JSON list of C-alpha atoms in Angstrom, two decimals:
[
{"chain": "N", "resi": 1, "resn": "MET", "atom": "CA", "xyz": [-114.77, -88.67, -171.17]},
{"chain": "N", "resi": 2, "resn": "PRO", "atom": "CA", "xyz": [-113.10, -85.85, -173.15]},
{"chain": "N", "resi": 3, "resn": "ASN", "atom": "CA", "xyz": [-110.29, -86.79, -175.48]},
{"chain": "N", "resi": 4, "resn": "LYS", "atom": "CA", "xyz": [-106.89, -85.05, -175.68]},
{"chain": "N", "resi": 5, "resn": "LEU", "atom": "CA", "xyz": [-108.02, -82.53, -178.32]},
{"chain": "N", "resi": 6, "resn": "GLN", "atom": "CA", "xyz": [-111.14, -81.61, -176.35]},
{"chain": "N", "resi": 7, "resn": "LYS", "atom": "CA", "xyz": [-109.05, -81.04, -173.23]},
{"chain": "N", "resi": 8, "resn": "GLU", "atom": "CA", "xyz": [-106.53, -78.90, -175.12]},
{"chain": "N", "resi": 9, "resn": "VAL", "atom": "CA", "xyz": [-109.18, -76.74, -176.79]},
{"chain": "N", "resi": 10, "resn": "ASN", "atom": "CA", "xyz": [-111.05, -76.41, -173.50]},
{"chain": "N", "resi": 11, "resn": "GLN", "atom": "CA", "xyz": [-107.86, -75.26, -171.75]},
{"chain": "N", "resi": 12, "resn": "LEU", "atom": "CA", "xyz": [-107.18, -72.74, -174.51]},
{"chain": "N", "resi": 13, "resn": "TYR", "atom": "CA", "xyz": [-110.74, -71.42, -174.42]},
{"chain": "N", "resi": 14, "resn": "TYR", "atom": "CA", "xyz": [-110.83, -70.87, -170.66]},
{"chain": "N", "resi": 15, "resn": "GLY", "atom": "CA", "xyz": [-107.13, -70.08, -170.29]},
{"chain": "N", "resi": 16, "resn": "GLU", "atom": "CA", "xyz": [-107.07, -67.29, -172.87]},
{"chain": "N", "resi": 17, "resn": "GLY", "atom": "CA", "xyz": [-110.32, -65.79, -171.58]},
{"chain": "N", "resi": 18, "resn": "LEU", "atom": "CA", "xyz": [-109.22, -65.85, -167.95]},
{"chain": "N", "resi": 19, "resn": "SER", "atom": "CA", "xyz": [-105.80, -64.52, -168.92]},
{"chain": "N", "resi": 20, "resn": "GLY", "atom": "CA", "xyz": [-107.32, -61.61, -170.84]},
{"chain": "N", "resi": 21, "resn": "VAL", "atom": "CA", "xyz": [-109.59, -60.61, -167.96]},
{"chain": "N", "resi": 22, "resn": "GLY", "atom": "CA", "xyz": [-107.07, -61.48, -165.25]},
{"chain": "N", "resi": 23, "resn": "PHE", "atom": "CA", "xyz": [-104.31, -59.48, -166.89]},
{"chain": "N", "resi": 24, "resn": "LEU", "atom": "CA", "xyz": [-106.48, -56.35, -166.92]},
{"chain": "N", "resi": 25, "resn": "LEU", "atom": "CA", "xyz": [-107.67, -56.88, -163.34]},
{"chain": "N", "resi": 26, "resn": "LEU", "atom": "CA", "xyz": [-104.14, -57.43, -162.06]},
{"chain": "N", "resi": 27, "resn": "TRP", "atom": "CA", "xyz": [-102.73, -54.47, -164.03]},
{"chain": "N", "resi": 28, "resn": "PHE", "atom": "CA", "xyz": [-105.37, -51.95, -162.99]},
{"chain": "N", "resi": 29, "resn": "GLY", "atom": "CA", "xyz": [-105.83, -53.46, -159.53]},
{"chain": "N", "resi": 30, "resn": "THR", "atom": "CA", "xyz": [-102.14, -52.90, -158.87]},
{"chain": "N", "resi": 31, "resn": "ALA", "atom": "CA", "xyz": [-102.45, -49.32, -160.12]},
{"chain": "N", "resi": 32, "resn": "LEU", "atom": "CA", "xyz": [-105.46, -48.79, -157.85]},
{"chain": "N", "resi": 33, "resn": "PHE", "atom": "CA", "xyz": [-104.00, -50.25, -154.66]},
{"chain": "N", "resi": 34, "resn": "LYS", "atom": "CA", "xyz": [-100.35, -49.23, -155.14]},
{"chain": "N", "resi": 35, "resn": "PRO", "atom": "CA", "xyz": [-100.32, -45.51, -155.96]},
{"chain": "N", "resi": 36, "resn": "GLU", "atom": "CA", "xyz": [-96.55, -45.51, -156.53]},
{"chain": "N", "resi": 37, "resn": "THR", "atom": "CA", "xyz": [-97.05, -47.76, -159.60]},
{"chain": "N", "resi": 38, "resn": "ARG", "atom": "CA", "xyz": [-99.59, -45.51, -161.32]},
{"chain": "N", "resi": 39, "resn": "VAL", "atom": "CA", "xyz": [-97.00, -43.42, -163.13]},
{"chain": "N", "resi": 40, "resn": "PHE", "atom": "CA", "xyz": [-95.84, -46.60, -164.88]},
{"chain": "N", "resi": 41, "resn": "LEU", "atom": "CA", "xyz": [-99.02, -48.64, -165.21]},
{"chain": "N", "resi": 42, "resn": "LEU", "atom": "CA", "xyz": [-101.38, -45.89, -166.30]},
{"chain": "N", "resi": 43, "resn": "SER", "atom": "CA", "xyz": [-99.00, -44.15, -168.69]},
{"chain": "N", "resi": 44, "resn": "PRO", "atom": "CA", "xyz": [-100.37, -44.10, -172.26]},
{"chain": "N", "resi": 45, "resn": "ALA", "atom": "CA", "xyz": [-97.07, -45.70, -173.28]},
{"chain": "N", "resi": 46, "resn": "THR", "atom": "CA", "xyz": [-98.10, -48.94, -171.53]},
{"chain": "N", "resi": 47, "resn": "PHE", "atom": "CA", "xyz": [-101.85, -48.50, -171.10]},
{"chain": "N", "resi": 48, "resn": "PHE", "atom": "CA", "xyz": [-102.78, -49.08, -174.77]},
{"chain": "N", "resi": 49, "resn": "SER", "atom": "CA", "xyz": [-100.48, -52.07, -175.13]},
{"chain": "N", "resi": 50, "resn": "VAL", "atom": "CA", "xyz": [-102.04, -53.74, -172.08]},
{"chain": "N", "resi": 51, "resn": "LEU", "atom": "CA", "xyz": [-105.57, -53.09, -173.33]},
{"chain": "N", "resi": 52, "resn": "ASN", "atom": "CA", "xyz": [-104.60, -54.55, -176.70]},
{"chain": "N", "resi": 53, "resn": "ILE", "atom": "CA", "xyz": [-102.98, -57.62, -175.14]},
{"chain": "N", "resi": 54, "resn": "SER", "atom": "CA", "xyz": [-106.23, -58.32, -173.30]},
{"chain": "N", "resi": 55, "resn": "LEU", "atom": "CA", "xyz": [-108.29, -57.74, -176.45]},
{"chain": "N", "resi": 56, "resn": "ILE", "atom": "CA", "xyz": [-106.09, -60.18, -178.38]},
{"chain": "N", "resi": 57, "resn": "LEU", "atom": "CA", "xyz": [-106.38, -62.79, -175.61]},
{"chain": "N", "resi": 58, "resn": "LEU", "atom": "CA", "xyz": [-110.17, -62.37, -175.50]},
{"chain": "N", "resi": 59, "resn": "THR", "atom": "CA", "xyz": [-110.31, -62.65, -179.30]},
{"chain": "N", "resi": 60, "resn": "GLY", "atom": "CA", "xyz": [-108.35, -65.87, -178.95]},
{"chain": "N", "resi": 61, "resn": "SER", "atom": "CA", "xyz": [-110.76, -67.13, -176.31]},
{"chain": "N", "resi": 62, "resn": "TYR", "atom": "CA", "xyz": [-113.68, -66.36, -178.63]},
{"chain": "N", "resi": 63, "resn": "PHE", "atom": "CA", "xyz": [-111.98, -68.32, -181.41]},
{"chain": "N", "resi": 64, "resn": "TRP", "atom": "CA", "xyz": [-111.21, -71.28, -179.15]},
{"chain": "N", "resi": 65, "resn": "GLY", "atom": "CA", "xyz": [-114.83, -71.21, -177.97]},
{"chain": "N", "resi": 66, "resn": "ILE", "atom": "CA", "xyz": [-115.95, -71.64, -181.58]},
{"chain": "N", "resi": 67, "resn": "MET", "atom": "CA", "xyz": [-113.36, -74.39, -182.04]},
{"chain": "N", "resi": 68, "resn": "LYS", "atom": "CA", "xyz": [-114.56, -76.07, -178.80]},
{"chain": "N", "resi": 69, "resn": "HIS", "atom": "CA", "xyz": [-118.11, -76.10, -180.14]},
{"chain": "N", "resi": 70, "resn": "HIS", "atom": "CA", "xyz": [-116.95, -77.90, -183.31]},
{"chain": "N", "resi": 71, "resn": "VAL", "atom": "CA", "xyz": [-114.60, -80.31, -181.50]},
{"chain": "N", "resi": 72, "resn": "ASP", "atom": "CA", "xyz": [-117.31, -81.30, -179.00]},
{"chain": "N", "resi": 73, "resn": "ARG", "atom": "CA", "xyz": [-119.58, -82.17, -181.93]},
{"chain": "N", "resi": 74, "resn": "ARG", "atom": "CA", "xyz": [-116.72, -83.87, -183.80]},
{"chain": "N", "resi": 75, "resn": "LYS", "atom": "CA", "xyz": [-117.10, -81.55, -186.77]},
{"chain": "N", "resi": 76, "resn": "LYS", "atom": "CA", "xyz": [-114.48, -79.78, -188.84]},
{"chain": "N", "resi": 77, "resn": "LEU", "atom": "CA", "xyz": [-114.09, -76.09, -188.01]},
{"chain": "N", "resi": 78, "resn": "VAL", "atom": "CA", "xyz": [-115.74, -73.90, -190.62]},
{"chain": "N", "resi": 79, "resn": "LEU", "atom": "CA", "xyz": [-116.36, -70.30, -189.67]},
{"chain": "N", "resi": 80, "resn": "THR", "atom": "CA", "xyz": [-119.62, -68.72, -190.72]},
{"chain": "N", "resi": 81, "resn": "ASP", "atom": "CA", "xyz": [-119.52, -65.57, -192.85]},
{"chain": "N", "resi": 82, "resn": "HIS", "atom": "CA", "xyz": [-120.58, -63.57, -189.80]},
{"chain": "N", "resi": 83, "resn": "GLN", "atom": "CA", "xyz": [-117.76, -65.03, -187.66]},
{"chain": "N", "resi": 84, "resn": "THR", "atom": "CA", "xyz": [-115.18, -64.42, -190.41]},
{"chain": "N", "resi": 85, "resn": "GLN", "atom": "CA", "xyz": [-116.32, -60.83, -190.74]},
{"chain": "N", "resi": 86, "resn": "ARG", "atom": "CA", "xyz": [-116.17, -60.37, -186.95]},
{"chain": "N", "resi": 87, "resn": "PHE", "atom": "CA", "xyz": [-112.59, -61.70, -186.81]},
{"chain": "N", "resi": 88, "resn": "ARG", "atom": "CA", "xyz": [-111.54, -59.43, -189.68]},
{"chain": "N", "resi": 89, "resn": "LEU", "atom": "CA", "xyz": [-113.05, -56.42, -187.91]},
{"chain": "N", "resi": 90, "resn": "LEU", "atom": "CA", "xyz": [-111.34, -57.41, -184.66]},
{"chain": "N", "resi": 91, "resn": "GLN", "atom": "CA", "xyz": [-108.05, -57.72, -186.52]},
{"chain": "N", "resi": 92, "resn": "ILE", "atom": "CA", "xyz": [-108.45, -54.22, -187.99]},
{"chain": "N", "resi": 93, "resn": "PHE", "atom": "CA", "xyz": [-109.31, -52.83, -184.55]},
{"chain": "N", "resi": 94, "resn": "ILE", "atom": "CA", "xyz": [-106.26, -54.57, -183.03]},
{"chain": "N", "resi": 95, "resn": "ILE", "atom": "CA", "xyz": [-104.01, -53.10, -185.75]},
{"chain": "N", "resi": 96, "resn": "VAL", "atom": "CA", "xyz": [-105.42, -49.64, -184.99]},
{"chain": "N", "resi": 97, "resn": "MET", "atom": "CA", "xyz": [-104.66, -50.24, -181.31]},
{"chain": "N", "resi": 98, "resn": "ILE", "atom": "CA", "xyz": [-101.09, -51.25, -182.21]},
{"chain": "N", "resi": 99, "resn": "ILE", "atom": "CA", "xyz": [-100.70, -47.97, -184.10]},
{"chain": "N", "resi": 100, "resn": "ILE", "atom": "CA", "xyz": [-102.15, -46.05, -181.14]},
{"chain": "N", "resi": 101, "resn": "SER", "atom": "CA", "xyz": [-99.75, -47.87, -178.79]},
{"chain": "N", "resi": 102, "resn": "THR", "atom": "CA", "xyz": [-96.80, -46.90, -180.98]},
{"chain": "N", "resi": 103, "resn": "ILE", "atom": "CA", "xyz": [-97.91, -43.26, -181.17]},
{"chain": "N", "resi": 104, "resn": "ALA", "atom": "CA", "xyz": [-98.46, -43.16, -177.38]},
{"chain": "N", "resi": 105, "resn": "ILE", "atom": "CA", "xyz": [-94.91, -44.37, -176.79]},
{"chain": "N", "resi": 106, "resn": "LEU", "atom": "CA", "xyz": [-93.50, -41.71, -179.12]},
{"chain": "N", "resi": 107, "resn": "VAL", "atom": "CA", "xyz": [-95.68, -38.86, -177.85]},
{"chain": "N", "resi": 108, "resn": "THR", "atom": "CA", "xyz": [-94.77, -39.51, -174.20]},
{"chain": "N", "resi": 109, "resn": "LEU", "atom": "CA", "xyz": [-90.98, -39.49, -174.79]},
{"chain": "N", "resi": 110, "resn": "PRO", "atom": "CA", "xyz": [-88.58, -39.32, -172.94]},
{"chain": "N", "resi": 111, "resn": "HIS", "atom": "CA", "xyz": [-88.92, -42.32, -170.63]},
{"chain": "N", "resi": 112, "resn": "SER", "atom": "CA", "xyz": [-86.89, -43.50, -167.65]},
{"chain": "N", "resi": 113, "resn": "HIS", "atom": "CA", "xyz": [-84.91, -46.75, -167.84]},
{"chain": "N", "resi": 114, "resn": "ASP", "atom": "CA", "xyz": [-87.51, -48.52, -165.69]},
{"chain": "N", "resi": 115, "resn": "MET", "atom": "CA", "xyz": [-90.30, -47.25, -167.91]},
{"chain": "N", "resi": 116, "resn": "TRP", "atom": "CA", "xyz": [-88.49, -48.42, -171.05]},
{"chain": "N", "resi": 117, "resn": "LEU", "atom": "CA", "xyz": [-88.30, -51.94, -169.63]},
{"chain": "N", "resi": 118, "resn": "LEU", "atom": "CA", "xyz": [-92.05, -51.99, -168.93]},
{"chain": "N", "resi": 119, "resn": "ILE", "atom": "CA", "xyz": [-92.82, -50.48, -172.34]},
{"chain": "N", "resi": 120, "resn": "ALA", "atom": "CA", "xyz": [-90.60, -53.04, -174.09]},
{"chain": "N", "resi": 121, "resn": "LEU", "atom": "CA", "xyz": [-92.16, -55.98, -172.23]},
{"chain": "N", "resi": 122, "resn": "THR", "atom": "CA", "xyz": [-95.77, -54.96, -172.90]},
{"chain": "N", "resi": 123, "resn": "TYR", "atom": "CA", "xyz": [-95.13, -53.82, -176.47]},
{"chain": "N", "resi": 124, "resn": "ILE", "atom": "CA", "xyz": [-93.22, -56.97, -177.45]},
{"chain": "N", "resi": 125, "resn": "PHE", "atom": "CA", "xyz": [-95.79, -59.21, -175.76]},
{"chain": "N", "resi": 126, "resn": "MET", "atom": "CA", "xyz": [-98.58, -57.40, -177.63]},
{"chain": "N", "resi": 127, "resn": "TRP", "atom": "CA", "xyz": [-96.83, -57.99, -180.98]},
{"chain": "N", "resi": 128, "resn": "LEU", "atom": "CA", "xyz": [-96.11, -61.65, -180.20]},
{"chain": "N", "resi": 129, "resn": "GLU", "atom": "CA", "xyz": [-99.73, -62.30, -179.29]},
{"chain": "N", "resi": 130, "resn": "TYR", "atom": "CA", "xyz": [-100.93, -60.54, -182.43]},
{"chain": "N", "resi": 131, "resn": "ILE", "atom": "CA", "xyz": [-98.59, -62.57, -184.63]},
{"chain": "N", "resi": 132, "resn": "ASN", "atom": "CA", "xyz": [-99.47, -65.79, -182.79]},
{"chain": "N", "resi": 133, "resn": "TYR", "atom": "CA", "xyz": [-103.20, -65.37, -183.39]},
{"chain": "N", "resi": 134, "resn": "PHE", "atom": "CA", "xyz": [-103.45, -63.68, -186.76]},
{"chain": "N", "resi": 135, "resn": "HIS", "atom": "CA", "xyz": [-100.40, -64.91, -188.65]},
{"chain": "N", "resi": 136, "resn": "ILE", "atom": "CA", "xyz": [-97.95, -67.57, -187.48]},
{"chain": "N", "resi": 137, "resn": "ARG", "atom": "CA", "xyz": [-98.34, -70.17, -184.78]},
{"chain": "N", "resi": 138, "resn": "LEU", "atom": "CA", "xyz": [-95.71, -69.30, -182.17]},
{"chain": "N", "resi": 139, "resn": "SER", "atom": "CA", "xyz": [-96.96, -71.29, -179.21]},
{"chain": "N", "resi": 140, "resn": "TYR", "atom": "CA", "xyz": [-97.93, -74.82, -178.30]},
{"chain": "N", "resi": 141, "resn": "LEU", "atom": "CA", "xyz": [-95.16, -76.42, -180.33]},
{"chain": "N", "resi": 142, "resn": "THR", "atom": "CA", "xyz": [-94.69, -80.05, -179.43]},
{"chain": "N", "resi": 143, "resn": "PRO", "atom": "CA", "xyz": [-91.15, -81.48, -179.66]},
{"chain": "N", "resi": 144, "resn": "ARG", "atom": "CA", "xyz": [-92.15, -83.16, -182.95]},
{"chain": "N", "resi": 145, "resn": "GLU", "atom": "CA", "xyz": [-93.50, -79.89, -184.38]},
{"chain": "N", "resi": 146, "resn": "PHE", "atom": "CA", "xyz": [-90.37, -78.05, -183.26]},
{"chain": "N", "resi": 147, "resn": "LYS", "atom": "CA", "xyz": [-88.20, -80.66, -184.98]},
{"chain": "N", "resi": 148, "resn": "GLN", "atom": "CA", "xyz": [-90.24, -80.24, -188.19]},
{"chain": "N", "resi": 149, "resn": "LEU", "atom": "CA", "xyz": [-89.83, -76.48, -187.90]},
{"chain": "N", "resi": 150, "resn": "VAL", "atom": "CA", "xyz": [-86.04, -76.81, -187.65]},
{"chain": "N", "resi": 151, "resn": "ILE", "atom": "CA", "xyz": [-85.83, -79.36, -190.49]},
{"chain": "N", "resi": 152, "resn": "ASN", "atom": "CA", "xyz": [-88.23, -77.68, -192.93]},
{"chain": "N", "resi": 153, "resn": "ARG", "atom": "CA", "xyz": [-87.66, -74.09, -191.78]},
{"chain": "N", "resi": 154, "resn": "LYS", "atom": "CA", "xyz": [-91.32, -73.47, -192.50]},
{"chain": "N", "resi": 155, "resn": "LEU", "atom": "CA", "xyz": [-93.59, -71.77, -190.03]},
{"chain": "N", "resi": 156, "resn": "THR", "atom": "CA", "xyz": [-97.16, -72.95, -189.54]},
{"chain": "N", "resi": 157, "resn": "ALA", "atom": "CA", "xyz": [-100.05, -70.55, -190.02]},
{"chain": "N", "resi": 158, "resn": "SER", "atom": "CA", "xyz": [-102.08, -69.93, -186.88]},
{"chain": "N", "resi": 159, "resn": "HIS", "atom": "CA", "xyz": [-105.37, -71.78, -186.46]},
{"chain": "N", "resi": 160, "resn": "LEU", "atom": "CA", "xyz": [-107.33, -68.53, -186.70]},
{"chain": "N", "resi": 161, "resn": "ARG", "atom": "CA", "xyz": [-105.55, -67.49, -189.89]},
{"chain": "N", "resi": 162, "resn": "ARG", "atom": "CA", "xyz": [-106.25, -70.86, -191.51]},
{"chain": "N", "resi": 163, "resn": "ALA", "atom": "CA", "xyz": [-109.91, -70.70, -190.45]},
{"chain": "N", "resi": 164, "resn": "ILE", "atom": "CA", "xyz": [-110.33, -67.21, -191.92]},
{"chain": "N", "resi": 165, "resn": "LYS", "atom": "CA", "xyz": [-108.54, -68.13, -195.16]},
{"chain": "N", "resi": 166, "resn": "ASN", "atom": "CA", "xyz": [-110.66, -71.27, -195.62]},
{"chain": "N", "resi": 167, "resn": "LYS", "atom": "CA", "xyz": [-113.74, -69.06, -195.81]}
]
């Protein structure tokens, strides 16, 4: 019978992976079957942000898969040199995609009010996911952790960041 940690890591592993793939399928499926949405959904101003969001989610799923492997064997997470290098390369690629997303927004100016809303939502979500995985833990705060955050005013490094730094 899996314990609480195993269930949580399992949910993160499958949830992030399915979210990454599902987000792309839903986004491009809508563009395919609803032609009136293509001008918004396939614009470079949103296209690169959506691709990057999915890449970040899939990177997270890959990390949680490694964590799941260690949790199932009741071992402390220690990334191999190869895994650390892969995460660093993924991080560089994601940063390049963030830059491309920013340039795409600027190059395709001006935008309608509706387009700005979609751009803002995808762009902000992309940044939040990047920060959540590669820098500061923004999600999965328990009430106790939130209370500690308010009292200490200290943010917790993300699990991936700690695993890379421990290498």
